[in-house]
PDB file of C-alpha atoms in Angstrom:
ATOM      1  CA  UNK A 190     -10.623  -1.745  61.083  1.00 41.00           C
ATOM      2  CA  UNK A 191      -9.715  -5.414  61.273  1.00 45.00           C
ATOM      3  CA  UNK A 192      -7.572  -4.829  64.351  1.00 51.00           C
ATOM      4  CA  UNK A 193     -10.496  -3.454  66.371  1.00 62.00           C
ATOM      5  CA  UNK A 194     -12.066  -5.921  68.772  1.00 73.00           C
ATOM      6  CA  UNK A 195     -15.733  -6.011  69.599  1.00 82.00           C
ATOM      7  CA  UNK A 196     -16.433  -4.517  73.040  1.00 83.00           C
ATOM      8  CA  UNK A 197     -17.546  -6.863  75.828  1.00 86.00           C
ATOM      9  CA  UNK A 198     -21.271  -7.559  76.035  1.00 88.00           C
ATOM     10  CA  UNK A 199     -23.443  -8.122  79.064  1.00 90.00           C
ATOM     11  CA  UNK A 200     -23.474 -11.786  80.012  1.00 92.00           C
ATOM     12  CA  UNK A 201     -20.173 -12.665  78.339  1.00 90.00           C
ATOM     13  CA  UNK A 202     -17.643 -14.547  80.462  1.00 89.00           C
ATOM     14  CA  UNK A 203     -13.901 -13.820  80.498  1.00 87.00           C
ATOM     15  CA  UNK A 204     -11.994 -16.217  82.714  1.00 85.00           C
ATOM     16  CA  UNK A 205     -14.020 -16.239  85.940  1.00 85.00           C
ATOM     17  CA  UNK A 206     -15.549 -12.781  85.318  1.00 88.00           C
ATOM     18  CA  UNK A 207     -19.067 -12.298  83.961  1.00 91.00           C
ATOM     19  CA  UNK A 208     -19.760  -8.911  82.367  1.00 93.00           C
ATOM     20  CA  UNK A 209     -22.819  -7.162  83.833  1.00 94.00           C
ATOM     21  CA  UNK A 210     -22.840  -3.661  82.292  1.00 94.00           C
ATOM     22  CA  UNK A 211     -20.712  -0.709  81.195  1.00 93.00           C
ATOM     23  CA  UNK A 212     -19.919   1.753  83.987  1.00 92.00           C
ATOM     24  CA  UNK A 213     -18.098   5.084  84.314  1.00 88.00           C
ATOM     25  CA  UNK A 214     -14.361   4.938  84.958  1.00 82.00           C
ATOM     26  CA  UNK A 215     -13.364   5.111  88.632  1.00 78.00           C
ATOM     27  CA  UNK A 216     -12.907   8.712  89.799  1.00 79.00           C
ATOM     28  CA  UNK A 217      -9.209   8.112  90.436  1.00 77.00           C
ATOM     29  CA  UNK A 218      -8.576   7.554  86.700  1.00 74.00           C
ATOM     30  CA  UNK A 219     -11.568   9.165  84.964  1.00 62.00           C
ATOM     31  CA  UNK A 220      -9.707  12.292  83.907  1.00 67.00           C
ATOM     32  CA  UNK A 221      -6.644  10.380  82.667  1.00 69.00           C
ATOM     33  CA  UNK A 222      -8.151   7.650  80.520  1.00 63.00           C
ATOM     34  CA  UNK A 223     -10.456   7.092  77.613  1.00 72.00           C
ATOM     35  CA  UNK A 224     -10.736   3.356  78.330  1.00 80.00           C
ATOM     36  CA  UNK A 225     -14.132   1.740  78.841  1.00 87.00           C
ATOM     37  CA  UNK A 226     -14.903   0.100  82.168  1.00 90.00           C
ATOM     38  CA  UNK A 227     -17.292  -2.756  82.851  1.00 92.00           C
ATOM     39  CA  UNK A 228     -18.952  -3.957  86.024  1.00 93.00           C
ATOM     40  CA  UNK A 229     -18.151  -7.657  86.315  1.00 92.00           C
ATOM     41  CA  UNK A 230     -18.983 -10.366  88.801  1.00 90.00           C
ATOM     42  CA  UNK A 231     -16.358 -12.936  89.692  1.00 88.00           C
ATOM     43  CA  UNK A 232     -17.283 -16.587  90.159  1.00 84.00           C
ATOM     44  CA  UNK A 233     -16.705 -16.059  93.900  1.00 83.00           C
ATOM     45  CA  UNK A 234     -19.433 -13.377  93.975  1.00 85.00           C
ATOM     46  CA  UNK A 235     -17.314 -10.222  94.235  1.00 87.00           C
ATOM     47  CA  UNK A 236     -18.169  -7.329  91.885  1.00 89.00           C
ATOM     48  CA  UNK A 237     -15.452  -5.152  90.397  1.00 89.00           C
ATOM     49  CA  UNK A 238     -14.848  -2.624  87.622  1.00 89.00           C
ATOM     50  CA  UNK A 239     -12.541  -3.864  84.863  1.00 90.00           C
ATOM     51  CA  UNK A 240     -11.120  -2.054  81.834  1.00 88.00           C
ATOM     52  CA  UNK A 241     -12.131  -3.403  78.435  1.00 88.00           C
ATOM     53  CA  UNK A 242      -8.558  -4.080  77.372  1.00 87.00           C
ATOM     54  CA  UNK A 243      -7.918  -6.157  80.511  1.00 87.00           C
ATOM     55  CA  UNK A 244     -11.025  -8.258  79.840  1.00 86.00           C
ATOM     56  CA  UNK A 245     -10.388  -8.726  76.132  1.00 86.00           C
ATOM     57  CA  UNK A 246      -6.674  -9.345  76.576  1.00 85.00           C
ATOM     58  CA  UNK A 247      -7.178 -11.928  79.312  1.00 80.00           C
ATOM     59  CA  UNK A 248      -4.982 -10.103  81.819  1.00 80.00           C
ATOM     60  CA  UNK A 249      -7.758  -9.920  84.445  1.00 76.00           C
ATOM     61  CA  UNK A 250      -9.113 -13.482  84.726  1.00 76.00           C
ATOM     62  CA  UNK A 251     -10.675 -13.038  88.195  1.00 81.00           C
ATOM     63  CA  UNK A 252     -11.030 -10.610  91.107  1.00 82.00           C
ATOM     64  CA  UNK A 253      -7.760 -11.765  92.638  1.00 79.00           C
ATOM     65  CA  UNK A 254      -9.249 -14.432  94.883  1.00 73.00           C
ATOM     66  CA  UNK A 255      -7.369 -17.612  95.440  1.00 67.00           C
ATOM     67  CA  UNK A 256      -9.412 -20.775  95.407  1.00 60.00           C
ATOM     68  CA  UNK A 257      -6.924 -22.149  97.940  1.00 55.00           C
ATOM     69  CA  UNK A 258      -8.404 -19.665 100.458  1.00 55.00           C
ATOM     70  CA  UNK A 259     -11.757 -21.443 100.269  1.00 52.00           C
ATOM     71  CA  UNK A 260     -12.445 -24.090 102.839  1.00 52.00           C
ATOM     72  CA  UNK A 261     -12.194 -27.686 101.644  1.00 52.00           C
ATOM     73  CA  UNK A 262     -15.967 -28.131 101.496  1.00 51.00           C
ATOM     74  CA  UNK A 263     -16.232 -25.269  98.963  1.00 52.00           C
ATOM     75  CA  UNK A 264     -13.767 -26.668  96.430  1.00 53.00           C
ATOM     76  CA  UNK A 265     -14.682 -28.675  93.377  1.00 52.00           C
ATOM     77  CA  UNK A 266     -17.128 -28.570  90.505  1.00 53.00           C
ATOM     78  CA  UNK A 267     -20.063 -29.895  92.539  1.00 55.00           C
ATOM     79  CA  UNK A 268     -20.197 -26.857  94.829  1.00 52.00           C
ATOM     80  CA  UNK A 269     -23.037 -24.430  94.128  1.00 57.00           C
ATOM     81  CA  UNK A 270     -22.170 -20.899  93.050  1.00 56.00           C
ATOM     82  CA  UNK A 271     -24.345 -19.488  95.858  1.00 58.00           C
ATOM     83  CA  UNK A 272     -22.281 -21.361  98.466  1.00 61.00           C
ATOM     84  CA  UNK A 273     -19.051 -19.858  97.132  1.00 61.00           C
ATOM     85  CA  UNK A 274     -20.614 -16.404  96.997  1.00 63.00           C
ATOM     86  CA  UNK A 275     -21.833 -16.678 100.606  1.00 66.00           C
ATOM     87  CA  UNK A 276     -18.374 -17.832 101.714  1.00 66.00           C
ATOM     88  CA  UNK A 277     -16.805 -14.758 100.088  1.00 65.00           C
ATOM     89  CA  UNK A 278     -19.360 -12.428 101.710  1.00 68.00           C
ATOM     90  CA  UNK A 279     -18.738 -14.004 105.119  1.00 72.00           C
ATOM     91  CA  UNK A 280     -14.964 -13.527 104.736  1.00 69.00           C
ATOM     92  CA  UNK A 281     -15.512  -9.883 103.754  1.00 69.00           C
ATOM     93  CA  UNK A 282     -17.693  -9.289 106.838  1.00 74.00           C
ATOM     94  CA  UNK A 283     -15.067 -10.892 109.084  1.00 74.00           C
ATOM     95  CA  UNK A 284     -12.443  -8.464 107.759  1.00 67.00           C
ATOM     96  CA  UNK A 285     -14.592  -5.412 108.561  1.00 64.00           C
TER      97      UNK A 285
END
């Protein structure tokens, strides 16, 4: 079984996604797949369910956010994670 990869573990980081825990597959695909899904948190603060193969294969590096959408004061390595998360939450509330 050398070709089998270890499943993601809580706390591991893949791209900008941090694995939180294993979750059931979304209802829209639950009956059609045997893939494992994981609740992940993006560096911008958004939570999403991601299939194991997408995490392990590197094809889902973030939630789809574009750092270019962040205001200038939120760019760069010196910006606190909580500031980016709050910015994302504010943008989500504006859209609703």
